Every structure is written in C-alpha cells, then in structure tokens.
Amino acid sequence: MKQELLKEIIKKKENKVEFAIITNLENGESCIFEKKKPVDKNFEKHIEKINFYFDKKKNGIIEETNIFIETYIRPIKVIIVGAVHIAQYLVDFAKSLNFEISIIDPRGYFASEQRFPGIKIINKWPKEAFKEISTNSQTALIALTHDPKIDDPALQYAIKNKFFYIGALGSKKTHENRCKRLKEANIKDEDIKKIFGPIGIKLGGRSAPEIALSIISQLVSEVYKK
Amino acid sequence: MKNSFDEKILNEANDWKNAKQKVVLATVIQTWGSSPRAVGSRMIVNENGDFSGSVSGGCVETAVVRECVNLIKEKKLFKKIEFKVSNESAWEIGLACGGEIAIFLEEIK
C-alpha cells in the first residue's frame, strides 16, 4: 500500500465517509472503493461482487476472487445531554469505542471547550441544539442532567426520532416522576418504557467513572441487539 | 447494528511513516474455527520489530513481527502467511484456541 492511499483512507475516516479498501492479494495493489464512484481498472471485472460485499458491510476475501475487502461504516452517533462529571468519563470510553459524541448543555460553565477538548459541544437548549445535529434511528441519547427542563425535551426528541438507545440518569424515584411527566406530554407508554432509567447496567459502583462504564456497557450491548 | 470499532492503527502507521520508519501492515484476511480477532484486525511493525495493534490474542504476534521484519529485509512488497492450530507444546507458535488465520503483510511505500 502506498502512503498516499493511507493518507486518503485516514481523511475519509475523519470525514465519516462510507467506503471500502479493496486489495488484490495476488499483486498487492489496493485502492479505495466508494459507492457510485468509478472503480480502479484492476478491479472492474469484479465490480458486482464488490458492491454486494459493500452493501452487506462484509469484510473478507470475496468468493472466487483474490480480492480482500474491508468496509468502513460511519461511527454511531451518541448525544450526551449534560456536560457533567460523568460525561467527561463517557467521552473517554466513547473515544476508544469510536462513537461520535456531541454534547448538549445550555449551561456555559459546564459545557466548556476546556472540560471537553476536541468534542462537539452545543451550548444551547435541546430544542435549538438538535437543529445542529442530523440524527436517525442509529443515534443514541444519554441524558445526564436530571433536570427536567433540560432532559425532558431531549428525551421527547429522541423518542419522536426513534433513537435506538435512550437512557436517562436518576434514581428510581426520579425516573418515575420523569415517566409521569412524559405521559402528561402525550408520549405513548410503550415509548416511555423504552427509556433506560435508571440508566446503565448494575455494576455496583457510584463514582463518576464507574457510572460512565455502566452506561457505556449498556449502550454497547444495545448496539448488538439492534 | 454494527459499530466501526476503529483502533486507529492506520493513523499510527501514517505517523510512523512520517517519522521515516519502514512500516509493514499486517491484516487478518481470513479466519477458520475460533480465532481471537476478526477479519480486518490489524497490526503494524517497523524495521526494528516494534509493533502496535494485534492480529490474535498474543498467540502469533511474535511470528508475525519476524515475518514483517523479514519482508523489509528481503525488500518484498507483500506476502500472505497462515497459522494453524499447534499440535506441539504451548510454546510453539500457533493458536492455542484451535483456530486458523490468514494474514496479509504489505509494506507501506
């Protein structure tokens, strides 16, 4: 592989483009494959098979060829509401797990660049903040403020937009009250039930990094259930 | 759903190249039976045998490093290597888990 190609791959990853690296194992030549873009001449013969593997997001040697394909998918988006202490640890875990993090918090003193270097921070109320993020059914929401003014609108947005994971921090009591409020706001029971609250799997710890670990563990396990 | 658990090996490979090192990229291209790392797992090796990343759970890395250093010495551009379950002692190179893997080595030029 040429270093130029390596640099191009890194750039595509940073720009969150979906692509594949295809390598001819017989002559060592490799190139980038992107949907609907012309493919290198050396690989034209197998274009149908390459497309098939690409669509299935499969990695491996393409059947009856000497071509190895590795597909790169976009990272899963995780939106954290509340730039609190736990969020600082969540960001660390999420980095190694390659989740794409955005943080929403209207309180400027929490959501500072200094506390979250290199992370997309939106210093607005959820309703306004969501206008700046494109979301879909592959997006997750982690609500951490346990302040109804901030968490509730974000939870409602996530429910309406069918996020695959919605979790909210708070005790059982806090969560019961939250559910009541959402019901009053005409959110369906079945949707309210989908919220993970109290958030996280039971690990036992109560420190910020332990709670962050319990949340991220739950999130990862939900990724593979969908 | 799938997540792209990217281990940033390619970024590291680029950094090593920029630091004027010779770098060989090793990628798991095929697995049979129970192998510890999935297809697409990567490691990089330089001419001194320093390495980063993994292609197994530590079972075959030593041998892969040796192969990569040889690739640089022999001035070859690429090579495919395979590891099968070892019938010999546990110290023998091989996958104790009973799996088999094929790895593609290529120098970054």
Coordinates of C-alpha atoms in Angstrom, one line a residue:
Chain A
M1 CA 0.0 0.0 0.0
K2 CA 1.2 3.5 -0.8
Q3 CA 1.4 6.1 1.9
E4 CA -0.7 8.4 -0.3
L5 CA -3.5 5.9 -0.2
L6 CA -3.1 5.5 3.6
K7 CA -3.5 9.3 4.0
E8 CA -6.6 9.3 1.8
I9 CA -8.1 6.5 4.0
I10 CA -7.4 8.5 7.2
K11 CA -9.0 11.5 5.6
K12 CA -12.1 9.6 4.6
K13 CA -12.4 8.2 8.1
E14 CA -12.2 11.6 9.6
N15 CA -14.8 12.9 7.3
K16 CA -17.1 9.9 8.2
V17 CA -17.5 8.7 4.7
E18 CA -18.6 5.2 4.0
F19 CA -16.0 3.4 1.9
A20 CA -14.1 0.2 1.5
I21 CA -10.4 -0.7 0.9
I22 CA -10.0 -3.3 -1.7
T23 CA -6.8 -5.2 -2.1
N24 CA -5.7 -7.6 -4.8
L25 CA -3.9 -10.3 -2.9
E26 CA -2.2 -11.6 -6.0
N27 CA -0.3 -8.4 -6.9
G28 CA -0.7 -6.4 -3.7
E29 CA -2.5 -3.5 -5.3
S30 CA -5.1 -1.7 -3.3
C31 CA -7.5 1.2 -3.7
I32 CA -10.5 2.9 -2.2
F33 CA -14.0 1.9 -3.2
E34 CA -16.9 4.2 -2.9
K35 CA -20.5 3.5 -4.0
K36 CA -21.3 5.1 -7.3
K37 CA -17.8 6.2 -8.0
P38 CA -15.7 4.7 -10.8
V39 CA -13.5 1.9 -9.5
D40 CA -9.9 1.3 -10.4
K41 CA -9.5 -0.6 -13.7
N42 CA -7.8 -3.6 -12.0
F43 CA -11.0 -4.3 -10.0
E44 CA -13.6 -3.5 -12.7
K45 CA -14.1 -7.2 -13.5
H46 CA -15.4 -7.9 -10.0
I47 CA -17.5 -4.8 -9.5
E48 CA -20.8 -6.6 -8.9
K49 CA -19.3 -8.8 -6.2
I50 CA -17.5 -5.8 -4.6
N51 CA -20.8 -4.0 -4.5
F52 CA -22.5 -7.0 -2.9
Y53 CA -20.0 -7.2 -0.1
F54 CA -20.0 -3.4 0.4
D55 CA -23.8 -3.3 0.7
K56 CA -23.6 -6.1 3.3
K57 CA -20.8 -4.4 5.1
K58 CA -18.8 -7.6 5.0
N59 CA -15.1 -7.8 5.5
G60 CA -13.2 -10.7 3.9
I61 CA -11.9 -12.3 0.7
I62 CA -14.6 -12.1 -1.9
E63 CA -15.7 -15.5 -3.1
E64 CA -14.0 -16.9 -6.1
T65 CA -11.6 -13.9 -6.3
N66 CA -8.3 -12.8 -4.9
I67 CA -9.8 -9.6 -3.6
F68 CA -9.9 -8.7 0.0
I69 CA -12.4 -6.1 1.0
E70 CA -12.6 -4.1 4.2
T71 CA -15.7 -1.8 4.6
Y72 CA -15.7 1.3 6.8
I73 CA -19.1 2.3 8.2
R74 CA -19.9 5.6 9.8
P75 CA -19.5 5.7 13.6
I76 CA -22.6 5.6 15.7
K77 CA -23.7 9.0 17.0
V78 CA -24.1 9.4 20.7
I79 CA -25.6 12.6 22.0
I80 CA -25.0 13.4 25.7
V81 CA -27.2 16.0 27.4
G82 CA -25.5 17.4 30.3
A83 CA -21.8 18.3 30.3
V84 CA -21.4 16.9 33.8
H85 CA -18.6 14.9 35.5
I86 CA -19.9 11.5 34.3
A87 CA -19.8 12.9 30.7
Q88 CA -16.1 13.5 31.0
Y89 CA -15.5 9.8 31.6
L90 CA -18.1 8.8 29.0
V91 CA -16.2 10.8 26.4
D92 CA -13.0 8.9 27.2
F93 CA -14.7 5.5 26.8
A94 CA -16.5 6.6 23.7
K95 CA -13.3 7.6 22.1
S96 CA -11.8 4.1 22.3
L97 CA -15.0 2.7 21.1
N98 CA -15.2 5.0 18.2
F99 CA -18.6 6.5 18.9
E100 CA -19.2 10.0 17.6
I101 CA -20.0 12.2 20.5
S102 CA -21.9 15.5 20.7
I103 CA -22.7 17.2 24.0
I104 CA -25.7 19.5 24.6
D105 CA -25.8 21.7 27.6
P106 CA -27.2 25.3 27.8
R107 CA -25.1 26.0 30.9
G108 CA -22.0 27.5 29.5
Y109 CA -19.9 26.9 32.6
F110 CA -20.4 23.2 32.3
A111 CA -20.1 22.8 28.5
S112 CA -16.7 24.4 28.1
E113 CA -14.1 23.5 25.5
Q114 CA -11.6 23.2 28.3
R115 CA -13.6 20.5 30.0
F116 CA -14.2 18.6 26.7
P117 CA -11.3 19.3 24.4
G118 CA -12.0 18.3 20.8
I119 CA -15.6 17.4 21.4
K120 CA -18.6 18.9 19.6
I121 CA -20.3 21.0 22.2
I122 CA -23.6 22.7 21.6
N123 CA -24.2 25.5 24.1
K124 CA -28.0 25.7 23.6
W125 CA -31.3 24.3 24.9
P126 CA -32.0 20.9 23.4
K127 CA -34.8 22.1 21.1
E128 CA -32.4 24.6 19.4
A129 CA -29.4 22.2 19.7
F130 CA -31.0 19.4 17.8
K131 CA -31.3 21.7 14.7
E132 CA -27.5 21.5 14.5
I133 CA -27.2 17.7 14.6
S134 CA -28.5 15.3 12.0
T135 CA -29.9 12.2 13.8
N136 CA -31.6 8.9 12.8
S137 CA -32.5 5.5 14.2
Q138 CA -28.8 4.8 14.6
T139 CA -28.4 7.6 17.1
A140 CA -28.2 7.3 20.9
L141 CA -29.2 9.7 23.6
I142 CA -27.7 9.8 27.1
A143 CA -29.5 12.3 29.3
L144 CA -27.4 13.2 32.4
T145 CA -28.6 16.5 33.9
H146 CA -31.7 15.0 35.7
D147 CA -33.1 18.5 35.3
P148 CA -36.5 18.1 33.6
K149 CA -36.1 21.5 31.9
I150 CA -33.1 20.2 30.0
D151 CA -33.5 16.4 29.9
D152 CA -37.2 16.1 29.1
P153 CA -37.3 18.0 25.7
A154 CA -34.2 16.0 24.6
L155 CA -35.9 12.7 25.6
Q156 CA -39.0 13.7 23.7
Y157 CA -37.0 14.5 20.7
A158 CA -35.2 11.2 20.9
I159 CA -38.4 9.2 21.2
K160 CA -40.0 11.0 18.3
N161 CA -37.0 10.4 16.1
K162 CA -36.7 6.7 17.1
F163 CA -33.2 6.7 18.5
F164 CA -32.0 3.1 19.1
Y165 CA -30.9 3.9 22.6
I166 CA -32.3 6.4 25.1
G167 CA -31.1 6.5 28.6
A168 CA -31.7 8.9 31.5
L169 CA -29.7 9.3 34.7
G170 CA -31.6 9.5 38.0
S171 CA -32.9 7.3 40.8
K172 CA -35.9 5.1 40.5
K173 CA -38.0 7.9 42.1
T174 CA -36.6 10.5 39.7
H175 CA -37.4 8.1 36.8
E176 CA -40.9 7.5 38.0
N177 CA -41.6 11.2 38.0
R178 CA -40.0 11.6 34.6
C179 CA -42.3 8.9 33.2
K180 CA -45.3 10.7 34.7
R181 CA -44.2 14.0 33.0
L182 CA -43.7 12.3 29.7
K183 CA -47.1 10.7 29.9
E184 CA -48.6 14.1 30.6
A185 CA -46.8 15.3 27.5
N186 CA -48.7 12.7 25.5
I187 CA -45.8 10.3 25.0
K188 CA -47.1 6.7 24.5
D189 CA -46.5 4.2 27.3
E190 CA -44.6 1.8 25.0
D191 CA -42.2 4.6 24.1
I192 CA -41.7 5.6 27.7
K193 CA -40.9 2.0 28.6
K194 CA -38.1 2.0 26.0
I195 CA -36.1 4.6 28.1
F196 CA -33.4 3.0 30.1
G197 CA -33.9 4.6 33.5
P198 CA -32.2 4.5 35.9
I199 CA -29.6 4.4 33.2
G200 CA -26.8 1.8 33.0
I201 CA -26.2 -1.9 33.9
K202 CA -25.8 -2.8 37.5
L203 CA -22.2 -2.7 38.4
G204 CA -22.4 -1.5 42.0
G205 CA -20.1 1.5 41.8
R206 CA -21.3 5.0 42.3
S207 CA -18.2 7.1 41.3
A208 CA -18.3 9.1 38.0
P209 CA -16.1 6.7 36.0
E210 CA -18.0 3.6 37.3
I211 CA -21.3 5.1 36.3
A212 CA -19.9 6.1 32.9
L213 CA -18.7 2.5 32.5
S214 CA -22.1 1.1 33.4
I215 CA -23.8 3.4 30.8
I216 CA -21.3 2.7 28.0
S217 CA -21.6 -1.1 28.7
Q218 CA -25.4 -0.9 28.3
L219 CA -25.0 1.2 25.2
V220 CA -22.6 -1.3 23.5
S221 CA -24.9 -4.2 24.4
E222 CA -27.9 -2.4 22.8
V223 CA -25.9 -1.8 19.6
Y224 CA -25.6 -5.5 19.1
K225 CA -29.3 -6.2 19.9
K226 CA -30.5 -4.0 17.0
Chain B
M1 CA -26.3 -2.8 14.2
K2 CA -22.6 -2.6 13.7
N3 CA -20.1 -0.2 15.1
S4 CA -16.8 0.6 13.5
F5 CA -14.5 -0.1 16.4
D6 CA -11.6 1.6 14.8
E7 CA -8.3 1.0 16.6
K8 CA -6.5 3.9 14.9
I9 CA -3.8 1.6 13.6
L10 CA -3.8 3.2 10.2
N11 CA -3.3 6.6 11.8
E12 CA -0.4 5.2 13.7
A13 CA 1.1 3.7 10.6
N14 CA 1.0 7.1 9.0
D15 CA 2.7 8.7 12.0
W16 CA 5.5 6.0 11.8
K17 CA 5.9 6.6 8.1
N18 CA 6.2 10.3 8.7
A19 CA 8.9 9.6 11.3
K20 CA 10.9 7.9 8.5
Q21 CA 10.4 4.4 9.7
K22 CA 9.8 1.4 7.4
V23 CA 6.3 0.1 8.2
V24 CA 4.6 -3.2 7.4
L25 CA 0.9 -3.5 7.7
A26 CA -0.4 -6.9 8.8
T27 CA -4.2 -7.6 8.2
V28 CA -6.3 -10.6 9.2
I29 CA -7.9 -11.6 5.9
Q30 CA -9.4 -15.0 6.7
T31 CA -10.2 -17.0 9.8
W32 CA -11.4 -20.6 10.4
G33 CA -12.7 -22.0 13.6
S34 CA -12.4 -20.0 16.7
S35 CA -9.9 -17.3 16.2
P36 CA -9.5 -14.4 18.7
R37 CA -9.5 -11.5 16.3
A38 CA -12.0 -10.7 13.5
V39 CA -11.2 -10.3 9.8
G40 CA -9.8 -6.8 9.3
S41 CA -7.9 -6.7 12.5
R42 CA -4.6 -5.0 12.1
M43 CA -1.1 -4.6 13.4
I44 CA 1.9 -2.6 12.2
V45 CA 5.6 -3.5 12.5
N46 CA 8.7 -1.4 11.8
E47 CA 12.2 -2.5 10.7
N48 CA 13.3 -2.8 14.4
G49 CA 10.5 -5.1 15.2
D50 CA 8.5 -2.5 17.3
F51 CA 4.8 -3.2 16.8
S52 CA 1.3 -1.9 17.6
G53 CA -2.1 -3.4 17.3
S54 CA -2.9 -7.2 17.1
V55 CA -3.9 -10.0 14.8
S56 CA -4.6 -12.6 17.5
G57 CA -4.8 -12.6 21.3
G58 CA -1.0 -12.6 21.6
C59 CA -0.6 -16.2 20.1
V60 CA 1.1 -15.4 16.8
E61 CA 2.3 -11.8 17.1
T62 CA 5.9 -12.8 17.7
A63 CA 6.0 -14.8 14.5
V64 CA 4.2 -12.0 12.6
V65 CA 6.7 -9.5 13.8
R66 CA 9.5 -11.8 12.5
E67 CA 7.8 -12.2 9.1
C68 CA 7.3 -8.4 8.8
V69 CA 10.9 -7.6 9.6
N70 CA 12.0 -10.3 7.0
L71 CA 9.7 -8.7 4.4
I72 CA 11.5 -5.4 4.8
K73 CA 15.0 -7.1 4.7
E74 CA 14.1 -9.1 1.6
K75 CA 12.7 -6.0 0.0
K76 CA 9.4 -7.8 -0.8
L77 CA 6.2 -5.7 -1.1
F78 CA 3.7 -8.2 0.2
K79 CA 3.2 -11.7 1.4
K80 CA 0.4 -14.0 2.7
I81 CA 1.0 -16.1 5.8
E82 CA -1.2 -18.6 7.6
F83 CA -1.2 -20.0 11.1
K84 CA -2.8 -23.3 12.1
V85 CA -3.5 -24.9 15.4
S86 CA -0.3 -26.1 17.0
N87 CA 0.0 -29.8 18.0
E88 CA 3.3 -29.2 19.7
S89 CA 3.9 -27.6 23.1
A90 CA 2.2 -24.4 24.1
W91 CA 5.4 -22.5 23.4
E92 CA 5.2 -23.4 19.7
I93 CA 3.8 -20.7 17.5
G94 CA 0.2 -21.4 16.8
L95 CA -3.3 -20.7 18.0
A96 CA -4.0 -22.5 21.3
C97 CA -7.7 -21.8 20.7
G98 CA -7.8 -24.2 17.8
G99 CA -8.4 -21.6 15.1
E100 CA -6.7 -20.8 11.9
I101 CA -5.9 -17.4 10.4
A102 CA -4.5 -16.0 7.2
I103 CA -2.7 -12.7 7.4
F104 CA -1.7 -10.3 4.6
L105 CA 1.5 -8.4 5.0
E106 CA 2.3 -5.4 2.9
E107 CA 4.9 -2.7 3.2
I108 CA 3.7 0.9 3.1
K109 CA 5.7 2.7 0.4

